Short mmCIF file of C-alpha atoms in Angstrom, two decimals:
data_model
loop_
_atom_site.label_atom_id
_atom_site.label_comp_id
_atom_site.label_asym_id
_atom_site.label_seq_id
_atom_site.Cartn_x
_atom_site.Cartn_y
_atom_site.Cartn_z
CA MET A 1 94.47 117.36 74.92
CA ARG A 2 96.88 119.70 76.66
CA ARG A 3 99.45 121.53 74.53
CA GLU A 4 102.32 119.77 76.24
CA VAL A 5 100.82 116.39 75.30
CA ILE A 6 100.27 117.41 71.69
CA VAL A 7 103.85 118.66 71.30
CA ARG A 8 105.31 115.55 72.93
CA VAL A 9 103.23 113.08 70.91
CA VAL A 10 103.83 114.81 67.58
CA GLN A 11 107.56 114.79 68.29
CA LYS A 12 107.38 111.07 68.98
CA LEU A 13 105.56 110.45 65.68
CA LEU A 14 108.25 112.39 63.82
CA ASP A 15 111.09 110.61 65.63
CA ASP A 16 109.63 107.20 64.74
CA ILE A 17 109.37 108.18 61.08
CA LYS A 18 112.99 109.25 61.05
CA THR A 19 114.51 106.38 63.06
CA THR A 20 112.65 103.61 61.22
CA GLY A 21 113.41 105.02 57.75
CA ILE A 22 109.84 104.69 56.54
CA ASP A 23 110.07 108.02 54.73
CA VAL A 24 113.14 106.87 52.80
CA MET A 25 111.43 103.61 51.93
CA PHE A 26 108.50 105.34 50.23
CA ASN A 27 110.78 107.73 48.35
CA GLU A 28 112.81 104.83 46.97
CA ALA A 29 109.64 102.85 46.17
CA ILE A 30 108.32 105.65 43.99
CA GLU A 31 111.67 106.10 42.24
CA ARG A 32 111.88 102.41 41.34
CA ASN A 33 108.16 102.05 40.78
CA ARG A 34 108.50 98.37 40.04
CA PRO A 35 105.57 96.59 41.67
CA SER A 36 105.96 92.82 41.81
CA ASN A 37 104.26 89.86 43.46
CA LYS A 38 107.60 88.27 44.31
CA ALA A 39 108.71 88.86 47.88
CA GLU A 40 112.36 89.17 46.98
CA GLU A 41 111.58 91.90 44.49
CA THR A 42 109.02 93.80 46.50
CA ILE A 43 109.47 97.53 46.80
CA ILE A 44 108.55 97.35 50.49
CA SER A 45 111.33 96.78 53.00
CA PHE A 46 110.37 94.21 55.62
CA ASP A 47 113.14 95.54 57.84
CA VAL A 48 111.46 98.97 57.85
CA PHE A 49 108.08 97.36 58.38
CA GLN A 50 109.36 95.50 61.44
CA LYS A 51 111.00 98.57 62.95
CA TYR A 52 107.94 100.73 62.43
CA SER A 53 105.59 98.06 63.80
CA VAL A 54 107.68 97.74 66.96
CA ALA A 55 107.89 101.51 67.38
CA THR A 56 104.13 102.01 67.03
CA ALA A 57 103.12 98.99 69.11
CA SER A 58 103.40 101.07 72.28
CA TYR A 59 101.16 103.86 70.95
CA GLY A 60 98.30 104.71 73.25
CA GLU A 61 94.97 106.37 72.64
CA VAL A 62 96.46 109.86 72.32
CA GLU A 63 99.19 108.81 69.86
CA ARG A 64 96.72 107.04 67.63
CA ALA A 65 94.25 109.91 67.76
CA ILE A 66 96.85 112.44 66.62
CA ALA A 67 98.21 110.03 63.98
CA LYS A 68 94.69 109.75 62.58
CA ILE A 69 94.32 113.53 62.45
CA VAL A 70 97.56 113.97 60.48
CA GLY A 71 96.74 111.01 58.20
CA LEU A 72 99.31 108.44 59.35
CA ASP A 73 96.81 105.92 60.73
CA PRO A 74 96.80 103.71 57.54
CA LEU A 75 100.38 102.73 58.43
CA PHE A 76 99.02 100.99 61.54
CA SER A 77 96.83 98.67 59.46
CA ALA A 78 98.01 95.24 58.32
CA GLU A 79 95.76 95.58 55.27
CA THR A 80 97.74 98.63 54.09
CA TRP A 81 101.05 96.77 54.24
CA LYS A 82 99.49 93.75 52.51
CA ARG A 83 98.42 95.94 49.60
CA LEU A 84 101.85 97.57 49.45
CA VAL A 85 103.50 94.15 49.20
CA LEU A 86 101.12 92.34 46.83
CA SER A 87 99.72 95.05 44.57
CA PRO A 88 101.21 98.49 45.16
CA ASP A 89 99.74 101.08 42.82
CA PRO A 90 101.35 104.49 42.15
CA PRO A 91 98.43 106.55 43.58
CA MET A 92 98.69 104.75 46.88
CA LEU A 93 102.47 105.16 47.06
CA TYR A 94 102.26 108.86 46.23
CA ASP A 95 99.47 109.37 48.79
CA MET A 96 101.42 107.75 51.61
CA ARG A 97 104.60 109.64 50.72
CA HIS A 98 102.65 112.91 50.68
CA ARG A 99 101.25 112.22 54.16
CA ILE A 100 104.67 111.39 55.56
CA ASN A 101 106.30 114.43 53.95
CA PHE A 102 103.53 116.66 55.32
CA ALA A 103 104.22 115.33 58.82
CA LYS A 104 107.97 115.90 58.42
CA THR A 105 107.88 119.39 56.94
CA ASP A 106 104.69 121.07 58.17
CA LEU A 107 104.01 119.58 61.60
CA PRO A 108 107.15 121.06 63.24
CA ARG A 109 106.11 124.56 62.14
CA ILE A 110 102.54 124.04 63.36
CA ILE A 111 103.69 122.62 66.67
CA SER A 112 105.91 125.65 67.27
CA LEU A 113 102.68 127.65 67.68
CA PHE A 114 101.68 125.43 70.63
CA LYS A 115 104.89 125.79 72.61
CA GLN A 116 104.80 128.01 75.67
CA GLU A 117 107.72 130.42 75.67
CA SER A 118 108.19 130.42 79.44
CA VAL A 119 108.44 126.64 79.56
CA ALA A 120 110.81 126.54 76.60
CA ILE A 121 113.08 129.09 78.27
CA VAL A 122 113.37 127.05 81.47
CA GLN A 123 114.15 123.91 79.48
CA ASP A 124 117.17 125.66 77.93
CA ASP A 125 120.54 125.47 79.64
CA GLY A 126 123.29 128.02 80.07
CA GLU A 127 123.48 131.71 80.84
CA THR A 128 120.56 132.53 78.52
CA LEU A 129 118.11 132.13 81.40
CA PRO A 130 116.86 135.30 83.08
CA ARG A 131 118.40 135.84 86.51
CA GLU A 132 115.13 135.16 88.34
CA LEU A 133 114.81 131.74 86.70
CA ARG A 134 118.32 130.42 87.27
CA GLY A 135 118.83 127.55 89.69
CA LYS A 136 115.17 126.64 89.65
CA THR A 137 113.23 123.52 88.71
CA ALA A 138 109.70 123.14 87.36
CA ILE A 139 107.18 120.44 88.24
CA THR A 140 103.98 119.93 86.29
CA PHE A 141 100.91 119.14 88.38
CA ILE A 142 97.95 117.68 86.50
CA LEU A 143 94.31 118.15 87.44
CA PRO A 144 92.43 115.33 85.66
CA GLU A 145 88.90 115.75 84.38
CA GLU A 146 86.76 112.99 82.94
CA GLU A 147 84.22 113.46 80.16
CA HIS A 148 81.23 115.63 81.18
CA GLU A 149 82.99 116.39 84.45
CA TYR A 150 84.40 119.79 85.32
CA SER A 151 86.38 121.35 88.14
CA SER A 152 84.75 123.87 90.43
CA PRO A 153 86.66 127.00 91.46
CA ALA A 154 87.02 125.44 94.92
CA ARG A 155 88.96 122.53 93.42
CA LEU A 156 91.42 124.80 91.62
CA ILE A 157 91.92 126.89 94.77
CA SER A 158 92.46 123.76 96.86
CA ALA A 159 95.04 122.36 94.40
CA LEU A 160 97.01 125.61 94.22
CA GLU A 161 96.91 126.13 97.97
CA ALA A 162 98.14 122.57 98.53
CA ILE A 163 101.35 123.16 96.57
CA ALA A 164 101.86 126.60 98.11
CA SER A 165 101.42 125.25 101.66
CA LEU A 166 103.83 122.35 101.16
CA TYR A 167 106.40 124.62 99.53
CA SER A 168 106.07 127.05 102.43
CA VAL A 169 106.82 124.25 104.91
CA PHE A 170 110.08 123.37 103.19
CA CYS A 171 110.99 127.04 102.85
CA THR A 172 110.79 127.38 106.62
CA ILE A 173 112.78 124.20 107.21
CA GLU A 174 115.50 125.21 104.71
CA ASN A 175 115.43 128.94 105.53
CA GLU A 176 114.47 129.94 101.98
CA SER A 177 112.21 132.72 100.76
CA GLU A 178 108.63 131.72 99.96
CA SER A 179 108.45 134.34 97.21
CA GLU A 180 110.56 132.14 94.94
CA LEU A 181 107.60 129.90 93.99
CA ILE A 182 106.20 130.80 90.57
CA VAL A 183 103.23 129.54 88.56
CA LEU A 184 105.17 129.36 85.32
CA ALA A 185 102.49 128.12 82.95
CA ILE A 186 98.88 126.94 82.88
CA ASP A 187 97.50 124.56 80.28
CA SER A 188 94.15 122.91 79.62
CA GLY A 189 92.50 120.45 77.31
CA SER A 190 90.92 117.22 78.42
CA ASP A 191 92.81 117.94 81.68
CA LYS A 192 94.25 121.03 83.32
CA SER A 193 97.88 121.45 84.36
CA PHE A 194 99.98 123.90 86.33
CA ASP A 195 103.75 124.28 85.98
CA PHE A 196 105.24 125.41 89.29
CA LEU A 197 108.78 126.77 89.31
CA GLY A 198 110.77 126.98 92.52
CA VAL A 199 114.19 126.57 94.09
CA ALA A 200 115.63 123.30 92.80
CA LYS A 201 116.29 121.63 96.16
CA LEU A 202 112.88 122.62 97.50
CA MET A 203 111.05 121.37 94.41
CA GLU A 204 112.88 118.07 94.80
CA GLU A 205 111.57 117.89 98.36
CA ILE A 206 108.09 118.62 97.05
CA ARG A 207 108.44 115.82 94.51
CA LYS A 208 109.56 113.36 97.19
CA LEU A 209 106.71 114.38 99.47
CA VAL A 210 104.14 114.00 96.69
CA MET A 211 105.48 110.54 95.90
CA SER A 212 105.23 109.67 99.61
CA ILE A 213 101.58 110.71 99.52
CA TRP A 214 101.10 108.57 96.42
CA ASP A 215 102.77 105.50 97.97
CA ARG A 216 100.47 105.71 100.95
CA ARG A 217 97.41 106.27 98.77
CA VAL A 218 98.28 103.07 96.89
CA PHE A 219 98.65 101.24 100.20
CA TYR A 220 95.18 102.40 101.27
CA ARG A 221 93.69 101.90 97.81
CA HIS A 222 90.87 99.72 99.21
CA MET A 223 89.58 102.80 101.06
CA HIS A 224 87.97 105.94 99.69
CA ALA A 225 90.27 108.95 99.71
CA SER A 226 88.14 110.76 102.29
CA GLN A 227 88.51 107.81 104.67
CA CYS A 228 92.32 107.65 104.61
CA ILE A 229 93.34 111.32 104.33
CA GLY A 230 94.18 111.55 108.01
CA LEU A 231 96.16 108.30 108.00
CA ILE A 232 98.20 109.41 105.00
CA ALA A 233 98.88 112.96 106.15
CA GLU A 234 99.98 112.02 109.67
CA SER A 235 102.42 109.33 108.47
CA LEU A 236 104.42 111.51 106.06
CA PRO A 237 108.22 111.65 106.58
CA VAL A 238 108.20 115.43 106.79
CA ILE A 239 106.17 115.21 110.02
CA GLU A 240 108.94 113.14 111.59
CA ARG A 241 111.50 115.61 110.29
CA ILE A 242 109.70 118.53 111.90
CA GLU A 243 109.49 116.62 115.17
CA ALA A 244 113.23 115.91 115.04
CA LEU A 245 113.99 119.60 114.44
CA LYS A 246 111.84 120.50 117.44
CA LYS A 247 113.69 118.05 119.69
CA SER A 248 117.04 119.42 118.54
CA HIS A 249 115.77 122.95 119.31
CA ALA A 250 116.22 123.98 115.65
CA LEU A 251 112.53 124.86 115.71
CA GLU A 252 110.49 126.36 118.52
CA PRO A 253 107.60 124.15 119.73
CA GLU A 254 105.01 126.66 118.50
CA GLN A 255 106.67 126.95 115.10
CA ALA A 256 106.94 123.17 114.79
CA GLU A 257 103.25 122.79 115.60
CA LEU A 258 102.33 125.38 112.96
CA LEU A 259 104.46 123.57 110.37
CA LYS A 260 102.77 120.26 111.19
CA ARG A 261 99.35 121.80 110.77
CA LYS A 262 100.34 123.42 107.49
CA THR A 263 101.73 120.10 106.24
CA LEU A 264 98.55 118.24 107.19
CA GLN A 265 96.47 120.95 105.54
CA GLY A 266 98.53 120.86 102.33
CA ALA A 267 98.50 117.05 102.14
CA THR A 268 94.75 116.99 102.78
CA GLN A 269 94.07 119.54 100.03
CA PHE A 270 96.37 117.62 97.70
CA LEU A 271 94.36 114.43 98.21
CA GLU A 272 90.96 116.13 98.11
CA SER A 273 91.66 117.99 94.85
CA GLY A 274 92.91 114.84 93.08
CA ILE A 275 96.00 116.53 91.61
CA TYR A 276 98.99 114.38 90.60
CA ILE A 277 102.32 114.41 88.75
CA ASP A 278 103.56 112.27 85.85
CA ASP A 279 106.03 110.44 88.11
CA MET A 280 103.08 108.60 89.62
CA ASN A 281 102.52 106.85 86.28
CA VAL A 282 106.06 105.46 86.04
CA GLU A 283 105.66 102.33 88.09
CA GLY A 284 102.29 101.52 86.59
CA ARG A 285 100.91 99.89 89.73
CA GLN A 286 97.76 101.97 89.84
CA SER A 287 96.26 104.74 87.74
CA PRO A 288 96.55 108.12 89.51
CA ARG A 289 93.57 109.35 87.51
CA GLN A 290 91.37 106.77 89.23
CA LEU A 291 93.03 106.46 92.63
CA MET A 292 93.49 110.22 93.17
CA ARG A 293 89.89 110.95 92.19
CA PRO A 294 88.82 114.23 93.83
CA GLU A 295 86.00 114.72 96.29
CA PRO A 296 82.59 114.84 94.51
CA LYS A 297 81.86 118.24 96.09
CA LEU A 298 84.79 119.71 94.09
CA LEU A 299 83.41 118.51 90.74
CA VAL A 300 80.70 120.01 88.59
CA GLY A 301 78.74 117.71 86.29
CA PRO A 302 75.58 117.91 84.18
CA PRO A 303 72.62 119.35 86.10
CA THR A 304 70.48 116.71 87.73
CA VAL A 305 66.69 116.85 87.63
CA THR A 306 65.25 117.04 91.11
CA THR A 307 61.74 115.80 91.83
CA PRO A 308 59.58 118.18 93.88
CA ILE A 309 57.93 116.99 97.04
CA VAL A 310 54.49 117.37 95.52
CA ALA A 311 55.38 114.76 92.91
CA ASP A 312 56.20 112.31 95.69
CA VAL A 313 52.86 113.05 97.31
CA HIS A 314 51.10 112.45 94.00
CA VAL A 315 52.78 109.09 93.75
CA SER A 316 51.69 108.31 97.28
CA ALA A 317 48.18 109.39 96.40
CA VAL A 318 48.11 107.04 93.43
CA SER A 319 49.30 104.25 95.65
CA ALA A 320 46.61 105.18 98.12
CA SER A 321 44.01 105.05 95.39
CA HIS A 322 45.10 101.56 94.41
CA ALA A 323 45.06 100.55 98.04
CA ALA A 324 41.53 101.87 98.42
CA ASP A 325 40.48 99.72 95.48
CA GLY A 326 41.83 96.67 97.17
CA HIS A 327 44.97 96.43 95.00
CA GLY A 328 47.43 97.55 97.71
CA VAL A 329 48.41 96.73 101.22
CA LEU A 330 47.64 100.10 102.86
CA SER A 331 45.02 100.31 105.57
CA ASP A 332 42.06 102.68 105.41
CA ASP A 333 43.68 104.97 107.99
CA GLU A 334 46.89 105.15 105.94
CA VAL A 335 44.95 105.96 102.79
CA ALA A 336 43.13 108.76 104.57
CA GLN A 337 46.39 110.15 105.94
CA LEU A 338 47.98 110.18 102.48
CA LYS A 339 44.99 111.99 101.04
CA ARG A 340 45.22 114.64 103.74
CA LEU A 341 48.94 115.11 102.94
CA LEU A 342 48.09 115.51 99.25
CA ALA A 343 45.49 118.14 100.02
CA LYS A 344 47.95 120.12 102.14
CA ALA A 345 50.69 119.88 99.46
CA GLU A 346 48.38 121.20 96.77
CA GLY A 347 47.50 124.14 99.05
CA ASN A 348 43.78 123.97 98.49
CA GLY A 349 43.14 125.14 102.01
CA ALA A 350 40.91 122.17 102.74
CA ASP A 351 40.93 121.22 106.38
CA THR A 352 40.64 117.47 106.58
CA SER A 353 41.48 117.16 110.25
CA GLU A 354 39.13 115.42 112.67
CA SER A 355 38.38 118.74 114.40
CA ALA A 356 37.28 120.28 111.10
CA LYS A 357 34.95 117.39 110.48
CA ALA A 358 33.54 117.74 113.94
CA LYS A 359 32.49 121.41 113.46
CA PRO A 360 29.74 120.84 110.86
CA ALA A 361 28.40 118.02 112.96
CA ALA A 362 28.24 120.26 116.03
CA LYS A 363 26.37 122.92 114.05
CA ARG A 364 23.88 120.34 112.83
CA ARG A 365 23.21 119.20 116.37
CA LYS A 366 22.75 122.82 117.53
CA SER A 367 20.27 123.63 114.78
CA THR A 368 18.20 120.53 115.38
CA PRO A 369 15.08 121.29 117.48
CA ASP A 370 14.65 119.45 120.76
#
């Protein structure tokens, strides 16, 4: 898991503990320590149980995995709450309170080690920001990787160049400096991510353009990405904008053509690398991890075992042998041809051609007396 995901999920776990009051409930339960089988006298608050159940119902795989690591996963089990209601014993109450208190007191200090200072600075407001970071916005681009699947250097280069090319296009259109784009932070885990920081209005244009690419990818979801790259890139709104600027003489024809090519190149690299942003997950129509899957040539997986040609010839030879025994469908000529191929593949130097067979026969005829 990426550091940003860990920090965000842990914060959600802590917020749910605080807002539902489950920590207070266990503290009060231990203080009273009056277990009872009567519902009206139970030490467990059903109001807290309901709030916590609703809050954790939306937990995904990552939330539950981290909750299990920090020891909060028993609170997701109906059996745990049943025991707390019907037969709560002091060891169980103390154990659950200890786990909750550990999460409240120790997790924030541990999580502070995961936070990236540069990202935290940009998230702050006010005059505390360094001059070079003021008036800028960051966008996180995610490079997904499935299990036993890794990115090649070409994929990383393609993803970075895609963002740089698209940003350069908008810099030219808006007369801004291209040097303002910064790779603020890099993170990795099950996925890789890149935080790009740039001029606020330009980064907003980048976000809109990326969402336009995503909308068109969803529309062409029945096609493989490599089949619809051209259709998507050529239909982007920024292409129409460049054409309009050319007609109004705000851009020279040559410059407009270069911008179009750069836009098409950036959009193509964006689609080929399979990079995406979190905004693509909002609507929930399609999974960007699946739909934006990168080109296979940009992925590196486990090494595959390749079968040498000789092995294929051996298989053919076996088939030929069976055919010669009457168990196959090969003709005698085909069996002979396969055997000759096997002999050549093994490199035994045997000449099984018709001309080679003819030579000994010619010698025999020559040596035979008249």
